[in-house]
Amino acid sequence: VMSLLPCLRACLLVATLPSMFVLGSRNLGRKRGRGKDTPAKHPLLAGVVLDSAQHTAEVQKDNGDLLVSGETRSEHKRLQRGDAAEPTTFTDAGTANASAGTVRWPMDTERSWSLFEQHNKEDVQQEAAAQRQIDKLPTSLAPRLWAAIGPITSPARGMDTLKAFGDVRKILTEAEAILEEPMAAYLEEYEHVRHDLQSMGKNHTPSDIVQNMESSAKILDRLQNSLPYFAAEYGPMGKTWWALGDSNLSEKGVNIDFAAVANISGADIPDVKQIPAAGWAVGKIELSKPTTLLLRCSDSFLLNAELAAQTPDVYRERRAVTVRHLQQGEHRIFVRFQDTFSCDIFEDSAEAREKITGVTEQHSEDMFLVLWDSMMSQVVEGRLASPYLAIPVVNTMASAVVLDGAGLAVGQSSLALGVSPGQEEVILPPSQPYIFSFLFRQGVQNLTCDNKSLLQLVVALHSRDVSSNASKQMHVNVLTSCQQAASQGFIVTFPDYDGSVQNMWVAPPNPKALPGGACPKQGCPAILSSHGAQVGCGPNWGRSYKYTPEGFAYPAWLVQPTNRFQWGTDWEGPGYDDGLAALAYVSAQLPGISKAVRPKLGLDMDRILTTGHSMGGHGCLVYSVHDPDRLLGSICAAGWPSRMRYGGGAGSSPLTDVFEDGLLKAVKAEHAADYLAMNLRGVPFKVVYGSRDDSVPPQESRYMAALVDAFSGKTGSALIAEKPKAGHWFGQGDPELDGFFREHLVPKPGHVGSLVLPSLPWAFEFNVPSVGSFGTKGNLKVLQLIDAARPGKLFVRRCAKLTRPSGKGAVATCAVNASDVGGVGLQDPLWIVDTSNVRRFGFLDPPVRGRGLPQLIVVDGSEMTVSELTGRKHHHLCLVRQGNQGVVPLWKVCKSGAWEKLQRDGPQAGGGPYHNVLRKAKLCIAHGSSNGLVDLAVQLASKLYFVSRYDIPIVDASPGKVKVPSRCRFANMILIGHPRDNALLDRHRCAFAYVNFHNQSSSGFTLDGRVYRGAGIGLIGIGHLANGSLALVLTGTDGIGIARAADRVPVTSSRDGADYLVLGPDAGWEGDGGALAGGYLDHLWRPSRTSSWAEPE
């Protein structure tokens, strides 16, 4: 494999460069894509440090030009384990690399450079440049030896029983003092053995040295009884053990071998593989002077007495970087490891910045450390496809910093750059990551690219220290590539729903595939394509579909959003919203299309075909069940229907009763495509998978197809294509996909105008767990639920002929059912609709084009004319009286829109669960003045950036200091603290009317009749602001309680939740079982009588 790399470089160069990257000076510093930290092309490589979780080079060639590499199943499971820092989203095996090669390298080792050079020699100058970089590697300040306790398995639903016995840091620190003797003995013996082996002329590695050591192990064995131990389900003899870890032994990191320690003590261990290398580790950081540290660990970690665990670089992509300003002396780092772990800790310097981020030519004097995941559109036909630029940074100063301005230090005369509105108001606290956004302004003259079709710019950032008012200018190099024509697809940056700049791949319709060379008046349909995990934005995924020399092979737009990052949230929540925002942007702006062609190539938002692969196959299913009315079809490849089946998402908390557990897991229904499979009845649907897929098992696709068949009542409603002997990955130009695209996107001979939508079945069901994110079926839109914890359902029967029984008050009934075919655009005389858990619903206005509406509708026995509902603002159907024994429900046409601003789920008020605070709107965090709250705000902003590339302003809401940036005035808010120390929370108390905040934070709060004032109690809860935005409160009786609440913010797709949750003092070890109260709010924002609980503290 390695011998192929020089040959592959040339063909990869063009395929991998179209994405935009942060550079140092004029050198490509980091490439995004399939590999964990994949090398840039060598001619541009100056100073990149390469890393990966595994020292492998897995290169596979597929379809002639597509490089892919595989992830192991164990990696899947490792990433799914949750802990305080939530490093959990799915990975995908074998998905296509989006913008870089697939060579993988060990984390932070000089060997990576030597191995890279061995197989990528081009000339002496380049080799010498690489060696100079090795010579400049900074000195690591990470602990050489770690003291660890375990095995303690990965926290399940927040459970970590060690925390039941007090602060874990105290347990570790006290044990560390006892372990000083074996640690000193270990180092002494290590040097003796090393010297002996060296003197005998034997070649040796650090592992060889340890294998010849005996005395230090015996000392550790003797001290086991002097150290505290705890019951452990996987521990030999049923208890925890203490072990030492040496960071010098492996390029992969620190491996803690509890089985070896227990074996010395005589424990019977039938299978060492059953002893997990998981637990807590502590190490010392010794500083001889006050120091600014750059830290990056593979697992979540705590530094000294900080309240919250720091975000781990779980994917080893160099984006989770923590900055700390520490005093001289000893400091301790505590790691909650789940396997072999590693920590990079350096004193801030130019070399350290390059090593820890992979971005070259940074300077320690700069106020910002630059991260690699910048975004910029490609140049298409001499014009930027869109004007948006994003540069992620971390504040490395000990005080707050602002961006005063920006411009182009090196560019072209026709191009200017400015800061996006509101960015100069954002104040960055120390260590906060933030993505600054900028706008290009391009003149009449086209941009000129170099002979490699590249455009490189140098951006000047003008920053200012808020405390000292000192200013500093720094330069950041950015690079994009150029396309001669839009027809082959290109990268577009765009403002997402929250204002952050994200990117996508876009390919316009092929005019030669269009009747008359133009789209219909309403536009061409769109293929919404969702990628698999670890697949970035670029041509490898974008061009995995069929293209011809003239362009995209189909008369449709190809829109490939990114899920907000290559891992993201599994196309759930923010990732789902990102796809909708991408479609809307392309429809409105037609990026990359010249003015002359624009009138011919519109995008029709009422004609969508969904597709995707692997994690993107799950995304394909999610999009399909959410808004089936607009679908021309859905073809999902190698996808999994829900977390309830795939990846252990169905596990219940063993310490939570069934009722509470069910309430907290109710949020999963929104993205469980199997549970929502009935919504696909009538939609052309197909699954494609490889018979030997060992990443997403074939039964996942088969299961989904079986459900669609069952709900449709007809075998073959879902088409199945099993590719014999194929694995997880196959190109999206596969004949099975190509045939489906052509069948549902290419107009039939003689057809004029928009494509015809599939007919509605004569009977259908629409299942809606969350009203805010679901579209329509039959133009029926659910507006409000009775019980927010349960989905609302509409059961519809279309009638081709009605009859009206005699008698006063008799309602119309169905005489002849409508047919499954031939009903598109026609007006049925009558629909019979039965409801479950629906308070309000109506018809979409204006309706989906081509979907006919009935003349009459009978809802649970109440008859109304549809003309009363359509074309009239605010008119909808509302439940006046719920049915019960002996009483039928009563519905009527409601004409007022007052409820929309006041009630839960109102279009202008919004609703829960509290996950929705992170969705469909700008987001800001405001913290109070109490100790540690600004650090909690920064840690939360860091986590949100790492998972989904949020750029979140942090507002100091201390009394008397509040200055709200313009960007936050109509944003969703996360309010951290207590009304006493958070002036914004005090101002918005009414947003949380169901909570009575006591006068002092230590006095606690009252909720649902229960008083909570004990130590360590936290509250996370949703509220609605007067301006129509949502708010999330993170409060508690003390700092620990608030930190527990902050930890429950659902940053990843794995998090359960509700409208509110009270976390008791035992939640640290019981997980969900330690929750004292929680559940959902009713339509008047009060704790639901049917879907909430409250216990005394």
mmCIF file of N, CA and C in Angstrom, residues 330 434 687 691 696 727 974:
data_model
loop_
_atom_site.group_PDB
_atom_site.id
_atom_site.type_symbol
_atom_site.label_atom_id
_atom_site.label_comp_id
_atom_site.label_asym_id
_atom_site.label_seq_id
_atom_site.Cartn_x
_atom_site.Cartn_y
_atom_site.Cartn_z
ATOM 1 N N GLU A 330 2.871 22.536 40.930
ATOM 2 C CA GLU A 330 2.281 21.275 40.501
ATOM 3 C C GLU A 330 0.803 21.461 40.148
ATOM 4 N N TYR A 434 -14.144 29.967 18.522
ATOM 5 C CA TYR A 434 -15.183 30.732 17.845
ATOM 6 C C TYR A 434 -14.872 30.739 16.357
ATOM 7 N N VAL A 687 -34.206 0.444 -0.881
ATOM 8 C CA VAL A 687 -32.981 0.327 -0.089
ATOM 9 C C VAL A 687 -31.947 -0.442 -0.905
ATOM 10 N N SER A 691 -24.245 -7.276 0.476
ATOM 11 C CA SER A 691 -24.563 -8.497 1.228
ATOM 12 C C SER A 691 -23.522 -8.787 2.307
ATOM 13 N N VAL A 696 -22.749 -1.503 8.693
ATOM 14 C CA VAL A 696 -24.195 -1.433 8.918
ATOM 15 C C VAL A 696 -24.760 -2.740 8.391
ATOM 16 N N GLY A 727 -19.316 -4.995 0.067
ATOM 17 C CA GLY A 727 -19.196 -4.577 1.459
ATOM 18 C C GLY A 727 -20.004 -3.330 1.731
ATOM 19 N N ILE A 974 -28.974 30.398 26.131
ATOM 20 C CA ILE A 974 -28.648 29.474 27.216
ATOM 21 C C ILE A 974 -28.197 30.329 28.389
#
